[in-house]
Coordinates of C-alpha atoms in Angstrom, one line a residue:
M1 CA -225.1 -87.8 55.7
F2 CA -228.3 -89.1 54.4
C3 CA -229.6 -92.6 55.5
Y4 CA -233.0 -94.1 55.1
Q5 CA -232.2 -97.8 55.0
C6 CA -234.0 -98.7 58.3
E7 CA -237.6 -98.4 59.5
Q8 CA -236.9 -95.9 62.3
T9 CA -235.3 -93.3 60.1
A10 CA -235.8 -89.8 61.2
Q11 CA -239.3 -88.3 60.5
G12 CA -240.0 -91.3 58.2
S13 CA -237.8 -89.8 55.5
G14 CA -234.1 -90.0 56.3
C15 CA -231.5 -89.3 59.0
T16 CA -229.4 -86.2 58.0
N17 CA -227.7 -85.1 61.2
F18 CA -227.1 -88.3 63.2
G19 CA -228.5 -91.8 62.8
V20 CA -231.4 -92.7 65.0
C21 CA -229.5 -96.0 65.4
G22 CA -226.5 -94.2 66.8
K23 CA -224.5 -94.0 63.6
S24 CA -222.4 -90.8 63.3
P25 CA -222.5 -88.8 60.1
E26 CA -218.9 -89.7 59.5
V27 CA -219.6 -93.4 59.7
A28 CA -222.6 -93.0 57.4
D29 CA -220.5 -91.3 54.8
L30 CA -217.7 -93.8 55.0
Q31 CA -220.2 -96.6 54.6
D32 CA -221.6 -95.0 51.4
L33 CA -218.1 -94.7 50.1
L34 CA -217.3 -98.3 50.9
I35 CA -220.4 -99.4 48.9
H36 CA -219.3 -97.2 46.0
V37 CA -215.8 -98.8 45.9
T38 CA -217.3 -102.2 46.3
K39 CA -219.4 -101.6 43.2
G40 CA -216.1 -101.0 41.4
I41 CA -214.7 -104.3 42.7
S42 CA -217.7 -106.1 41.3
M43 CA -217.5 -104.4 37.9
Y44 CA -214.1 -106.1 37.4
A45 CA -215.0 -109.4 39.2
H46 CA -218.2 -109.7 37.1
R47 CA -216.3 -109.4 33.9
A48 CA -213.4 -111.7 35.1
R49 CA -215.9 -114.4 36.0
A50 CA -217.5 -114.1 32.6
L51 CA -214.1 -115.0 31.2
G52 CA -213.7 -118.0 33.5
V53 CA -211.7 -116.7 36.5
S54 CA -212.6 -115.7 40.0
D55 CA -210.9 -115.2 43.3
Q56 CA -212.1 -116.2 46.8
E57 CA -210.6 -113.2 48.6
I58 CA -212.5 -110.9 46.2
D59 CA -215.7 -112.8 46.5
S60 CA -215.6 -112.9 50.3
F61 CA -214.7 -109.3 50.7
V62 CA -217.6 -108.0 48.7
V63 CA -220.0 -110.0 50.9
E64 CA -218.3 -108.6 54.1
A65 CA -218.3 -105.0 52.7
L66 CA -222.0 -105.2 52.1
F67 CA -222.8 -106.7 55.5
T68 CA -220.7 -104.3 57.4
T69 CA -223.0 -101.4 56.2
V70 CA -226.2 -103.1 57.5
T71 CA -227.9 -101.2 60.3
N72 CA -226.6 -101.9 63.8
V73 CA -223.3 -103.5 62.6
N74 CA -220.3 -101.2 62.4
F75 CA -220.3 -97.9 64.2
D76 CA -216.5 -97.5 64.3
E77 CA -214.9 -94.8 62.1
E78 CA -211.4 -96.4 62.3
R79 CA -212.6 -99.8 61.3
M80 CA -214.7 -98.3 58.4
E81 CA -211.6 -96.5 57.1
Q82 CA -209.6 -99.8 57.3
M83 CA -212.4 -101.5 55.3
I84 CA -212.2 -98.8 52.6
R85 CA -208.4 -99.1 52.4
R86 CA -208.7 -102.8 52.0
A87 CA -211.4 -102.3 49.4
E88 CA -208.9 -100.2 47.4
I89 CA -206.4 -103.1 47.4
I90 CA -209.1 -105.6 46.5
R91 CA -210.3 -103.4 43.7
A92 CA -206.8 -103.3 42.2
K93 CA -206.6 -107.1 42.5
A94 CA -209.9 -107.5 40.8
R95 CA -208.8 -105.1 38.0
K96 CA -205.6 -107.0 37.4
L97 CA -207.5 -110.3 37.5
Y98 CA -209.9 -109.1 34.8
E99 CA -207.3 -107.4 32.6
D100 CA -204.9 -110.4 32.8
V101 CA -207.5 -112.9 31.8
A102 CA -208.8 -110.7 29.0
M103 CA -205.3 -110.2 27.6
S104 CA -204.6 -113.9 27.8
K105 CA -207.7 -114.6 25.7
G106 CA -206.8 -111.9 23.1
I107 CA -209.6 -109.6 24.3
T108 CA -209.2 -105.9 24.8
P109 CA -210.3 -105.1 28.4
E110 CA -213.2 -102.7 28.7
N111 CA -212.3 -99.1 29.7
L112 CA -214.4 -98.9 32.9
S113 CA -215.1 -95.7 34.8
G114 CA -217.1 -94.5 37.8
P115 CA -216.7 -96.8 40.9
A116 CA -214.1 -98.9 39.0
T117 CA -211.6 -96.0 38.8
F118 CA -212.7 -93.6 41.5
E119 CA -209.5 -92.4 43.2
L120 CA -209.7 -92.4 47.0
A121 CA -208.5 -89.6 49.2
K122 CA -205.4 -90.1 51.2
D123 CA -206.8 -89.2 54.6
K124 CA -209.9 -90.0 56.5
A125 CA -211.3 -86.5 56.3
G126 CA -211.0 -86.7 52.5
L127 CA -212.8 -90.1 52.5
I128 CA -215.6 -88.7 54.5
S129 CA -216.0 -85.8 52.1
Q130 CA -216.0 -88.2 49.1
G131 CA -218.7 -90.3 50.9
E132 CA -220.9 -87.2 51.0
Q133 CA -220.9 -87.3 47.2
V134 CA -222.3 -90.8 46.9
T135 CA -225.2 -90.8 49.5
P136 CA -228.7 -92.0 48.6
E137 CA -229.7 -88.3 48.6
S138 CA -227.1 -87.4 45.9
R139 CA -228.2 -90.4 43.9
A140 CA -231.8 -89.1 44.0
K141 CA -230.7 -85.8 42.6
K142 CA -229.2 -87.6 39.6
L143 CA -231.8 -90.3 39.1
G144 CA -235.0 -88.9 40.6
D145 CA -236.7 -90.2 43.7
V146 CA -238.4 -93.2 42.1
M147 CA -235.4 -94.5 40.3
A148 CA -233.1 -93.9 43.3
G149 CA -235.6 -95.6 45.6
L150 CA -235.7 -98.7 43.3
H151 CA -231.9 -98.7 43.1
D152 CA -231.8 -98.6 46.9
L153 CA -234.4 -101.3 47.2
I154 CA -232.1 -103.6 45.4
L155 CA -229.0 -102.4 47.2
F156 CA -230.5 -102.7 50.6
G157 CA -231.7 -106.2 49.7
L158 CA -228.2 -107.1 48.7
K159 CA -226.9 -105.9 52.1
G160 CA -229.4 -108.1 53.9
S161 CA -228.6 -111.0 51.7
A162 CA -224.9 -110.5 52.2
A163 CA -225.5 -111.0 56.0
Y164 CA -226.8 -114.5 55.2
A165 CA -224.1 -115.3 52.7
D166 CA -221.5 -114.3 55.2
H167 CA -222.9 -116.5 57.9
A168 CA -222.9 -119.4 55.4
Q169 CA -219.3 -118.8 54.3
I170 CA -218.1 -118.6 57.9
L171 CA -219.5 -122.2 58.3
G172 CA -217.7 -123.2 55.1
K173 CA -220.7 -123.1 52.7
K174 CA -219.7 -121.2 49.6
S175 CA -221.4 -120.9 46.2
D176 CA -219.8 -119.6 43.0
E177 CA -223.3 -119.0 41.7
I178 CA -224.1 -116.8 44.7
Y179 CA -220.8 -114.8 44.6
A180 CA -221.4 -114.3 40.9
G181 CA -224.9 -113.0 41.7
F182 CA -223.6 -110.3 44.1
H183 CA -221.1 -109.1 41.5
A184 CA -223.7 -109.1 38.8
F185 CA -226.2 -107.0 40.8
L186 CA -223.6 -104.5 42.0
D187 CA -222.3 -104.2 38.4
F188 CA -225.8 -103.5 37.3
L189 CA -226.2 -100.8 40.1
S190 CA -223.0 -99.1 39.0
K191 CA -224.7 -97.9 35.8
E192 CA -225.3 -94.2 35.2
S193 CA -229.0 -94.5 34.2
F194 CA -231.9 -96.9 34.5
T195 CA -235.5 -97.4 33.5
E196 CA -238.2 -98.2 36.0
E197 CA -239.0 -101.4 34.2
E198 CA -235.5 -102.7 34.3
L199 CA -235.1 -101.8 38.0
L200 CA -238.4 -103.5 38.9
G201 CA -237.3 -106.5 36.9
K202 CA -234.0 -106.6 38.6
A203 CA -235.6 -106.4 42.0
I204 CA -237.7 -109.5 41.2
E205 CA -234.7 -111.2 39.9
F206 CA -232.9 -110.4 43.2
G207 CA -235.8 -111.8 45.2
H208 CA -235.3 -115.2 43.5
F209 CA -231.5 -114.9 44.1
N210 CA -232.0 -114.3 47.8
L211 CA -234.0 -117.5 48.1
K212 CA -230.8 -119.4 47.0
V213 CA -228.8 -117.5 49.6
M214 CA -231.2 -118.4 52.4
E215 CA -231.2 -122.0 51.2
L216 CA -227.4 -122.0 51.4
L217 CA -227.4 -120.6 54.9
D218 CA -230.1 -123.1 56.0
A219 CA -227.8 -125.9 54.7
A220 CA -224.8 -124.4 56.5
N221 CA -226.6 -124.2 59.8
T222 CA -228.2 -127.6 59.6
D223 CA -225.2 -129.4 58.3
A224 CA -223.1 -128.0 61.2
Y225 CA -225.6 -128.2 64.0
G226 CA -228.4 -130.5 63.0
H227 CA -232.1 -129.6 62.2
P228 CA -233.8 -127.6 64.9
E229 CA -236.2 -129.6 67.1
P230 CA -238.9 -128.7 69.5
T231 CA -237.2 -127.6 72.7
K232 CA -238.3 -126.2 76.0
V233 CA -236.1 -123.2 76.8
R234 CA -235.7 -121.6 80.2
V235 CA -236.3 -117.8 80.0
T236 CA -235.4 -117.0 83.6
P237 CA -231.8 -116.9 85.0
I238 CA -230.2 -119.4 87.3
R239 CA -227.6 -119.0 90.0
G240 CA -224.0 -118.6 88.8
K241 CA -221.5 -116.7 86.7
A242 CA -222.9 -115.7 83.3
I243 CA -222.2 -114.7 79.7
V244 CA -225.0 -113.6 77.4
V245 CA -224.6 -113.8 73.6
S246 CA -226.5 -111.7 71.2
G247 CA -226.6 -111.2 67.4
H248 CA -227.0 -114.0 64.8
D249 CA -223.8 -116.0 64.5
L250 CA -224.1 -119.7 65.5
R251 CA -220.4 -120.5 65.1
D252 CA -219.4 -117.7 67.6
L253 CA -221.8 -119.3 70.1
D254 CA -220.4 -122.7 69.4
L255 CA -216.8 -121.6 69.9
L256 CA -217.6 -119.7 73.1
L257 CA -219.4 -122.8 74.5
K258 CA -216.3 -124.9 73.8
Q259 CA -214.0 -122.4 75.5
T260 CA -216.2 -122.1 78.6
E261 CA -216.6 -125.8 79.2
G262 CA -215.7 -126.6 82.8
K263 CA -215.2 -123.0 83.9
G264 CA -218.4 -122.7 85.9
I265 CA -220.0 -120.1 83.6
N266 CA -223.6 -120.3 82.4
V267 CA -224.2 -119.1 78.8
Y268 CA -227.4 -117.4 77.8
T269 CA -228.7 -116.4 74.3
H270 CA -230.3 -113.1 73.7
G271 CA -232.3 -111.7 70.8
E272 CA -232.0 -113.5 67.5
M273 CA -229.7 -116.1 69.2
L274 CA -232.7 -117.7 70.9
P275 CA -233.2 -120.3 68.1
C276 CA -229.7 -121.6 68.7
L277 CA -231.1 -123.5 71.7
A278 CA -233.1 -125.8 69.4
Y279 CA -230.1 -127.0 67.4
P280 CA -228.9 -130.5 68.6
E281 CA -225.2 -129.7 68.4
L282 CA -225.6 -126.5 70.4
K283 CA -228.1 -127.5 73.0
K284 CA -226.0 -130.5 73.9
Y285 CA -223.8 -128.2 76.0
P286 CA -225.2 -128.3 79.6
H287 CA -223.9 -124.8 80.4
L288 CA -226.1 -123.3 77.6
V289 CA -228.8 -122.8 80.1
G290 CA -231.4 -120.7 78.4
N291 CA -232.4 -117.3 77.0
Y292 CA -232.0 -114.0 78.8
G293 CA -234.0 -110.9 77.9
S294 CA -235.8 -110.2 74.7
A295 CA -235.3 -108.3 71.4
W296 CA -232.3 -106.2 70.4
Q297 CA -233.8 -102.8 71.1
N298 CA -234.2 -103.6 74.8
Q299 CA -230.5 -104.4 75.3
R300 CA -229.5 -101.2 77.0
T301 CA -231.9 -102.0 79.9
E302 CA -231.3 -105.7 79.9
F303 CA -227.5 -105.6 79.6
D304 CA -227.4 -103.0 82.3
E305 CA -229.1 -105.5 84.7
F306 CA -227.1 -108.5 83.5
P307 CA -224.4 -109.4 86.1
G308 CA -222.0 -110.9 83.7
A309 CA -220.1 -110.5 80.4
I310 CA -221.8 -109.7 77.0
L311 CA -220.7 -110.9 73.6
M312 CA -222.2 -109.2 70.4
T313 CA -221.9 -111.2 67.2
T314 CA -222.6 -109.8 63.7
N315 CA -225.1 -107.1 64.4
C316 CA -227.9 -105.6 66.5
I317 CA -225.6 -103.6 68.8
Q318 CA -226.8 -100.3 70.4
K319 CA -224.7 -97.7 72.1
P320 CA -223.5 -99.3 75.3
K321 CA -224.1 -97.7 78.6
D322 CA -221.0 -96.8 80.7
S323 CA -222.3 -99.2 83.3
Y324 CA -221.5 -102.2 81.2
K325 CA -219.1 -100.8 78.6
D326 CA -216.2 -102.6 80.3
R327 CA -217.8 -106.0 80.1
I328 CA -219.3 -105.9 76.5
F329 CA -217.3 -107.3 73.6
T330 CA -217.8 -107.5 69.9
T331 CA -216.6 -110.0 67.3
G332 CA -216.8 -110.4 63.5
L333 CA -218.0 -107.4 61.6
V334 CA -219.9 -105.7 64.5
A335 CA -218.0 -102.9 66.2
W336 CA -218.6 -99.9 68.5
P337 CA -215.9 -97.3 69.3
G338 CA -214.2 -98.0 72.6
V339 CA -215.6 -101.5 72.9
R340 CA -213.1 -104.4 73.0
H341 CA -213.1 -106.4 69.9
I342 CA -212.4 -110.2 69.6
G343 CA -210.4 -110.8 66.5
P344 CA -210.6 -113.6 63.9
D345 CA -208.7 -115.9 66.1
K346 CA -211.9 -116.1 68.2
D347 CA -210.0 -116.2 71.5
F348 CA -212.8 -115.4 74.0
S349 CA -210.5 -115.3 77.0
P350 CA -211.2 -111.6 77.7
V351 CA -215.0 -112.4 77.7
I352 CA -214.5 -115.3 80.1
E353 CA -212.3 -113.3 82.4
A354 CA -214.8 -110.5 82.5
A355 CA -217.6 -113.0 83.3
L356 CA -215.6 -114.5 86.2
A357 CA -214.9 -111.0 87.6
Q358 CA -218.6 -110.2 87.7
P359 CA -220.9 -111.4 90.5
G360 CA -223.2 -113.4 88.3
F361 CA -226.8 -114.3 89.4
T362 CA -226.9 -114.8 93.1
E363 CA -230.0 -117.0 93.1
D364 CA -232.4 -118.9 90.8
A365 CA -235.3 -116.9 89.4
P366 CA -238.7 -118.6 89.3
E367 CA -238.8 -121.1 86.5
K368 CA -240.5 -120.1 83.2
Y369 CA -240.2 -121.9 79.9
I370 CA -241.2 -121.4 76.3
T371 CA -241.0 -123.9 73.4
I372 CA -239.0 -123.2 70.2
G373 CA -237.6 -125.2 67.3
F374 CA -240.6 -125.5 64.9
A375 CA -238.5 -125.3 61.7
R376 CA -239.5 -127.0 58.5
N377 CA -238.5 -130.5 59.4
T378 CA -240.6 -130.5 62.6
V379 CA -243.6 -128.9 61.0
L380 CA -243.5 -131.1 57.9
S381 CA -243.3 -134.2 60.2
V382 CA -246.8 -133.4 61.4
A383 CA -248.1 -132.1 58.1
D384 CA -250.6 -135.0 57.7
K385 CA -252.1 -134.1 61.1
V386 CA -252.2 -130.4 60.3
I387 CA -253.9 -131.1 56.9
D388 CA -256.4 -133.4 58.6
L389 CA -257.2 -130.6 61.1
V390 CA -257.8 -128.2 58.3
K391 CA -260.0 -130.5 56.5
R392 CA -262.1 -131.2 59.6
G393 CA -262.5 -127.5 60.2
K394 CA -260.4 -127.5 63.4
I395 CA -257.8 -125.2 61.9
R396 CA -259.4 -122.3 60.1
H397 CA -256.4 -120.1 59.2
F398 CA -252.6 -119.8 59.4
F399 CA -251.0 -116.5 60.3
L400 CA -247.3 -115.8 59.9
I401 CA -246.7 -112.9 62.3
G402 CA -243.0 -112.1 62.3
G403 CA -240.1 -110.1 61.2
C404 CA -237.8 -107.5 62.8
D405 CA -238.6 -105.8 66.1
G406 CA -237.7 -102.2 66.8
A407 CA -237.9 -99.3 69.2
K408 CA -240.2 -97.0 67.2
P409 CA -243.8 -96.7 68.5
G410 CA -246.5 -98.7 66.8
R411 CA -245.2 -102.2 67.3
N412 CA -247.7 -103.1 69.9
Y413 CA -249.9 -103.8 66.9
Y414 CA -248.2 -107.2 66.6
T415 CA -248.9 -108.2 70.2
E416 CA -252.6 -107.2 69.9
F417 CA -252.9 -109.0 66.6
A418 CA -251.4 -112.2 67.9
T419 CA -253.6 -112.2 71.0
S420 CA -256.7 -111.4 68.9
V421 CA -256.2 -114.3 66.5
P422 CA -259.1 -116.7 67.0
K423 CA -258.4 -120.0 68.9
D424 CA -259.1 -122.1 65.8
C425 CA -256.1 -120.5 64.0
L426 CA -252.3 -121.3 64.1
I427 CA -249.6 -118.6 64.4
L428 CA -246.2 -119.1 62.8
T429 CA -243.5 -116.7 63.9
L430 CA -239.9 -116.0 63.3
A431 CA -237.2 -113.3 63.8
C432 CA -237.1 -111.0 66.8
G433 CA -240.6 -109.7 66.2
K434 CA -241.8 -112.8 68.0
Y435 CA -240.6 -111.2 71.3
R436 CA -243.8 -109.1 71.2
F437 CA -245.8 -112.2 72.2
N438 CA -243.7 -115.4 72.4
K439 CA -243.9 -115.6 76.2
L440 CA -247.7 -115.6 76.2
E441 CA -249.8 -118.7 76.4
F442 CA -251.6 -119.7 73.2
G443 CA -252.6 -123.3 73.9
D444 CA -252.9 -126.0 71.2
I445 CA -255.3 -127.5 68.7
E446 CA -255.4 -131.3 69.3
G447 CA -251.8 -131.4 70.4
I448 CA -250.4 -128.9 67.7
P449 CA -249.2 -125.8 69.5
R450 CA -251.0 -122.7 68.3
L451 CA -247.7 -120.7 68.4
L452 CA -244.9 -122.2 66.3
D453 CA -241.6 -120.5 66.6
M454 CA -239.7 -121.2 63.3
G455 CA -236.4 -119.4 64.2
Q456 CA -234.3 -116.5 63.0
C457 CA -235.2 -114.1 60.2
N458 CA -233.4 -116.2 57.7
D459 CA -235.6 -119.1 58.7
A460 CA -238.2 -117.4 56.5
Y461 CA -236.8 -120.1 54.1
S462 CA -238.3 -122.7 56.4
A463 CA -241.7 -120.9 56.3
I464 CA -241.6 -120.8 52.5
V465 CA -240.8 -124.6 52.3
V466 CA -243.7 -125.3 54.7
A467 CA -246.1 -123.1 52.7
K468 CA -245.2 -124.7 49.4
A469 CA -245.5 -128.2 50.9
L470 CA -249.0 -127.4 52.3
A471 CA -250.0 -126.0 49.0
D472 CA -248.9 -129.1 47.2
A473 CA -250.7 -131.3 49.7
F474 CA -254.0 -129.3 49.0
G475 CA -253.4 -129.3 45.3
T476 CA -253.3 -125.6 45.1
D477 CA -250.8 -122.6 45.2
V478 CA -249.6 -120.7 48.2
N479 CA -252.0 -117.8 47.6
S480 CA -255.0 -120.1 47.8
L481 CA -254.0 -121.4 51.2
P482 CA -255.8 -120.1 54.3
L483 CA -252.5 -118.2 55.1
S484 CA -251.9 -114.5 55.8
L485 CA -248.5 -112.8 56.3
I486 CA -248.4 -110.0 58.8
L487 CA -244.9 -108.7 58.6
S488 CA -242.8 -106.3 60.6
W489 CA -239.6 -104.8 59.3
Y490 CA -236.6 -102.8 60.6
E491 CA -233.5 -103.3 58.6
Q492 CA -232.1 -104.7 55.4
K493 CA -232.5 -108.4 56.1
A494 CA -236.2 -107.8 56.2
V495 CA -235.9 -106.1 52.8
C496 CA -234.3 -109.1 51.1
I497 CA -236.9 -111.4 52.5
L498 CA -239.7 -109.1 51.4
L499 CA -238.2 -109.1 47.9
S500 CA -238.1 -112.9 47.9
L501 CA -241.8 -113.1 48.9
I502 CA -242.7 -110.6 46.2
A503 CA -240.7 -112.6 43.6
L504 CA -242.7 -115.7 44.6
G505 CA -245.8 -113.8 43.9
I506 CA -247.1 -114.0 47.5
K507 CA -250.2 -111.7 47.6
N508 CA -252.0 -109.6 50.2
M509 CA -249.1 -109.3 52.6
R510 CA -249.4 -106.7 55.3
L511 CA -246.3 -104.7 56.3
G512 CA -245.6 -102.4 59.1
P513 CA -245.3 -100.5 61.3
T514 CA -244.6 -98.1 58.4
L515 CA -243.7 -98.6 54.8
P516 CA -240.0 -98.1 53.8
A517 CA -239.1 -94.5 53.0
F518 CA -237.2 -95.7 49.9
L519 CA -240.5 -97.3 48.5
K520 CA -241.9 -94.2 46.8
P521 CA -245.7 -93.9 46.3
K522 CA -245.5 -94.9 42.7
V523 CA -243.7 -98.2 43.6
V524 CA -246.1 -98.8 46.5
A525 CA -249.0 -98.3 44.2
F526 CA -247.5 -100.9 41.8
L527 CA -247.0 -103.4 44.5
S528 CA -250.5 -102.8 45.9
E529 CA -252.1 -103.2 42.5
N530 CA -250.2 -106.3 41.4
L531 CA -249.7 -108.1 44.7
G532 CA -252.0 -106.5 47.2
L533 CA -249.2 -105.4 49.5
K534 CA -250.6 -103.0 52.0
P535 CA -249.6 -101.3 55.2
I536 CA -251.1 -102.6 58.5
T537 CA -254.0 -100.6 60.0
T538 CA -255.4 -101.9 63.3
P539 CA -255.5 -105.6 64.4
Q540 CA -259.3 -105.6 64.5
E541 CA -259.7 -104.1 61.0
D542 CA -257.0 -106.3 59.5
L543 CA -258.4 -109.5 61.1
K544 CA -261.9 -108.6 59.9
A545 CA -260.6 -108.1 56.3
I546 CA -258.8 -111.4 56.4
L547 CA -261.3 -113.6 58.1
G548 CA -264.5 -111.8 57.3

């Protein structure tokens, strides 16, 4: 195996024996093979769509295949093999779709090769061996480090974007333009050779594409559950039977809440599910009582202490401890060997039964609350007041401090930075990186909270909308606003957001705790020279550089 798609990759260069995330070499190789075959699917689907035909099953599968290879999603060899076998069937379907429409139009179909015709082994051992031939490391041997790194920058961005597209399609929001984009980018990545210029250009093009994907998911979430609104959320448990839900999927939480009504079970969010408590159509359930714990990387301790059942949706799973392996469940694309999986029928009866069999919390903990729900509608509703405070010198600067959290050392930087921000500045935050400081008291500036939690990582879209609106109000561009982005990254959803910010021309972003291993020095130098992208240093040095 060779995997360097996340921030905590071994020795900052790549995992080669076993994934730091817990991914086995076999799963890593199967995931690389799945991506290879998925490129082949898209080679046919891209050409079929150009001739006027498409297929929903093909479109949806490509999104799922990309998403299932995101860090902390699928760790199960058997399920990965099943995905590859299904990919083989979908590829044959895509090929027939393309060849049939070409022939119907009197066009000779292209004689495609590579991922389009790659013949898969008959057994799992053979598949694993084939996966070893299409790792990022093997790609670097063919293309060189810089080319391979740029290729993987786009590929990893596609994986993160696929997570958002999958959430949207689950809620019924589908876009032919977006499906076409996934096929087109994968078709491009299936080429045998590239130039640096075309790869950089394609990365920027992808950044604009991902903005459309985030916009689609935003519409899916808000159409289904309403616009987030400022909400006080309890972050300490209360007496009673309990289920905690982690991951990202709003629909899974909604379905669980419906199935647990009247059963005497309290439901808690965890990790990136915290923002769900601000959506009107989710927070209306009285047994959705609050948030338990913190970010994904702390789950092994937090779940061990949780006296109820645990449901993992989409991603962010870690190797479960034996102490709770019999009461943790997965659903959707997330999977761990030996953990019970809830299928597409979404019958959560086993989760409910497990919760009722556990003791639950025996008493109320001391009350503690935080306020969330400052998405774009809320922030823009007070934009006039914010603008007035800026003009009167009451608000000096805005800091967006957010992104992924992780277990690797060095992330205390974000806590120290947030607590060091002067009291005449506002802090916007989103994604699980906020857990580094979201339970601290920051006060307010004339009624505007100094800490504004904007939601999940995909709610970077909200932050972009707010920044553009403020820039318009001041008659300037985003780069001229008193705004600084202090970003943390861990996995591929952070990559697609970073590419969108780069595509928008956002300058002087600070990224940490380390720069991605696939961004080679030559690419980092280009981004630094053209956009001022730089690694974080210390909170004091970075604040001084920003504020003077």
